[in-house]
Coordinates of C-alpha atoms in Angstrom, one line a residue:
X1 CA -31.1 7.6 8.8
X2 CA -29.1 6.3 5.5
X3 CA -31.8 6.0 2.3
X4 CA -30.3 2.9 0.9
X5 CA -29.4 4.5 -2.3
X6 CA -27.1 7.0 0.7
X7 CA -26.4 3.5 2.4
X8 CA -24.8 2.2 -0.7
X9 CA -22.7 5.4 -2.2
X10 CA -21.4 5.7 1.3
X11 CA -20.2 1.6 0.7
X12 CA -19.1 2.1 -3.6
X13 CA -17.2 5.6 -2.0
X14 CA -15.1 3.8 1.7
X15 CA -14.5 0.8 -1.0
X16 CA -13.0 2.6 -4.0
X17 CA -11.2 5.2 -1.3
X18 CA -9.8 2.1 -0.1
X19 CA -7.9 0.8 -3.1
X20 CA -7.2 4.5 -4.5
X21 CA -5.1 5.1 -1.7
X22 CA -6.8 8.3 -0.8
X23 CA -8.6 7.2 2.5
X24 CA -5.7 5.7 4.2
X25 CA -5.4 7.9 7.2
X26 CA -7.9 6.4 8.6
X27 CA -4.4 4.0 9.8
X28 CA -2.7 7.1 11.7
X29 CA -5.7 8.9 14.2
X30 CA -5.3 12.4 14.9
X31 CA -2.5 12.4 17.4
X32 CA -0.3 9.9 14.8
X33 CA -0.5 12.0 12.0
X34 CA 1.6 15.2 14.0
X35 CA 4.2 13.1 15.7
X36 CA 4.3 9.0 14.1
X37 CA 7.0 8.8 11.5
X38 CA 7.9 6.7 8.9
X39 CA 9.5 4.6 6.9
X40 CA 10.7 6.7 4.2
X41 CA 10.1 4.6 0.7
X42 CA 7.1 3.0 -0.9
X43 CA 8.2 -0.5 -1.6
X44 CA 6.8 -3.5 -4.1
X45 CA 7.1 -7.1 -3.3
X46 CA 8.8 -9.4 -5.7
X47 CA 9.3 -13.0 -5.3
X48 CA 10.7 -11.8 -2.0
X49 CA 12.6 -9.0 -2.8
X50 CA 11.6 -5.1 -2.1
X51 CA 12.2 -2.9 -4.6
X52 CA 11.5 1.1 -4.1
X53 CA 8.5 2.7 -5.5
X54 CA 8.9 6.0 -4.2
X55 CA 11.3 7.8 -2.5
X56 CA 10.6 10.6 1.0
X57 CA 14.3 10.5 2.2
X58 CA 15.6 12.9 0.9
X59 CA 18.0 10.8 -0.8
X60 CA 18.2 12.0 -4.3
X61 CA 20.4 8.8 -5.6
X62 CA 18.6 6.7 -4.5
X63 CA 16.1 5.4 -7.2
X64 CA 13.1 3.8 -8.5
X65 CA 13.6 -0.1 -8.7
X66 CA 16.6 0.5 -6.4
X67 CA 16.0 -2.6 -4.0
X68 CA 16.1 -2.4 -0.2
X69 CA 18.4 -5.0 1.3
X70 CA 18.6 -4.3 5.3
X71 CA 16.8 -2.2 7.8
X72 CA 18.4 -1.5 10.9
X73 CA 20.8 -4.4 10.2
X74 CA 17.9 -7.2 10.1
X75 CA 18.4 -8.7 6.6
X76 CA 14.7 -7.7 4.4
X77 CA 13.7 -11.7 4.0
X78 CA 13.5 -11.2 8.0
X79 CA 11.3 -8.3 7.5
X80 CA 8.9 -9.2 5.0
X81 CA 8.1 -13.0 7.9
X82 CA 7.2 -10.7 10.4
X83 CA 5.3 -9.5 8.3
X84 CA 3.6 -12.0 6.2
X85 CA 4.0 -13.3 10.1
X86 CA 1.4 -10.0 10.7
X87 CA -0.7 -10.5 7.6
X88 CA -3.7 -12.9 6.9
X89 CA -3.6 -14.4 3.9
X90 CA -3.4 -17.6 2.0
X91 CA 0.4 -17.3 0.7
X92 CA 3.5 -14.6 0.5
X93 CA 1.8 -13.1 -3.3
X94 CA -1.4 -12.1 -1.5
X95 CA 0.6 -10.5 1.7
X96 CA 2.6 -9.1 -0.9
X97 CA -0.4 -7.5 -2.4
X98 CA -1.9 -6.4 0.8
X99 CA 2.5 -5.3 1.5
X100 CA 2.0 -3.4 -1.3
X101 CA -2.3 -2.0 -1.2
X102 CA -1.8 -0.4 2.8
X103 CA 2.0 0.3 2.1
X104 CA 5.4 -0.9 3.6
X105 CA 6.0 2.4 5.7
X106 CA 2.2 1.3 7.5
X107 CA 2.3 -2.2 8.2
X108 CA 5.8 -1.4 8.8
X109 CA 4.9 1.0 11.5
X110 CA 2.3 -1.4 13.0
X111 CA 4.5 -3.7 13.2
X112 CA 8.2 -1.1 15.3
X113 CA 5.7 2.0 15.6
X114 CA 7.6 5.1 15.1
X115 CA 11.4 6.1 14.2
X116 CA 12.7 9.2 14.0
X117 CA 16.2 7.2 11.4
X118 CA 16.7 4.0 9.4
X119 CA 19.9 2.7 8.7
X120 CA 18.7 1.3 5.7
X121 CA 21.2 -0.6 2.8
X122 CA 20.0 -0.2 -0.4
X123 CA 21.2 -2.3 -3.8
X124 CA 21.4 0.4 -6.7
X125 CA 20.0 -0.1 -10.4
X126 CA 22.5 0.7 -11.3
X127 CA 25.8 -1.7 -9.4
X128 CA 26.3 -0.9 -5.8
X129 CA 25.5 -1.0 -2.3
X130 CA 25.2 2.2 0.0
X131 CA 24.8 2.4 2.8
X132 CA 22.2 5.8 4.2
X133 CA 20.6 7.3 7.2
X134 CA 16.9 7.9 6.6
X135 CA 14.9 10.5 8.7
X136 CA 10.9 9.1 9.3
X137 CA 8.5 11.9 7.1
X138 CA 6.0 12.3 9.9
X139 CA 2.7 10.6 9.2
X140 CA 0.4 12.8 8.0
X141 CA 3.5 14.1 5.1
X142 CA 3.2 10.6 3.8
X143 CA -0.5 10.4 3.8
X144 CA -0.6 13.5 1.6
X145 CA 2.1 12.2 -0.5
X146 CA 0.6 9.4 -0.7
X147 CA -3.1 10.2 -1.9
X148 CA -0.9 12.0 -4.8
X149 CA 0.0 8.6 -5.7
X150 CA -1.3 6.6 -8.7
X151 CA -3.9 3.9 -7.5
X152 CA -2.5 0.8 -7.4
X153 CA -5.2 -0.7 -8.9
X154 CA -6.2 -0.2 -12.8
X155 CA -9.8 0.5 -12.0
X156 CA -11.0 1.1 -15.2
X157 CA -12.9 -1.2 -17.3
X158 CA -11.6 -1.9 -21.0
X159 CA -12.3 -4.6 -24.0
X160 CA -10.0 -4.3 -26.5
X161 CA -8.3 -6.7 -29.4
X162 CA -5.4 -7.8 -30.5
X163 CA -5.8 -9.5 -33.9
X164 CA -8.4 -11.7 -33.4
X165 CA -8.2 -12.5 -29.1
X166 CA -10.4 -10.5 -26.6
X167 CA -8.4 -9.3 -24.1
X168 CA -10.9 -8.0 -20.9
X169 CA -10.0 -5.2 -18.3
X170 CA -13.4 -6.1 -15.6
X171 CA -12.9 -3.2 -13.8
X172 CA -13.2 -4.3 -9.4
X173 CA -15.4 -6.1 -8.8
X174 CA -18.7 -4.7 -6.7
X175 CA -22.2 -5.3 -7.2
X176 CA -23.9 -1.5 -7.7
X177 CA -27.5 -3.4 -7.1
X178 CA -26.9 -4.7 -3.7
X179 CA -27.8 -2.1 -0.6
X180 CA -24.1 -2.1 0.5
X181 CA -24.5 -5.2 3.4
X182 CA -22.2 -8.0 1.6
X183 CA -23.8 -11.0 3.7
X184 CA -27.1 -10.0 1.4
X185 CA -25.8 -12.4 -0.6
X186 CA -28.7 -13.3 -2.3
X187 CA -28.3 -9.6 -3.9
X188 CA -25.8 -10.9 -6.8

């Protein structure tokens, strides 16, 4: 039997772990960790465009900030619409945040399963378009690399003044006075 303090610690650790990308291995079970292959680029979504934020393909000519135009001949707009239909959220901006938080390769895997190779058209930020065959990477390798990446969210609290204007970054909103049961609204 867990004490309230232990349950609170477990709950908070899970929340912070999820937000800092160090516990997402739950999306691939033990068997999938060794056999599933995922899309080798992390992305961020901006105005229905997918910009590369990390390259695990091994192709060093692909840089952060390059834009993915299509995967396997299907335009990114269509791929994003598939993801938007799959995810729950009030609008595309929220769903883009979910894709960033969960990671594009994971969401793509949920929808399209494992692939050994992907034909990817990429608009290079230096100009020009490049078509490559990107090899999928093992889920376990992906999870290991992502766990070392910087968090999507800044969890630190900060208060600073610029001139006579105060800027507050409140950090994570988490009630550390509760028992961890989010249905107990009275504890807020």
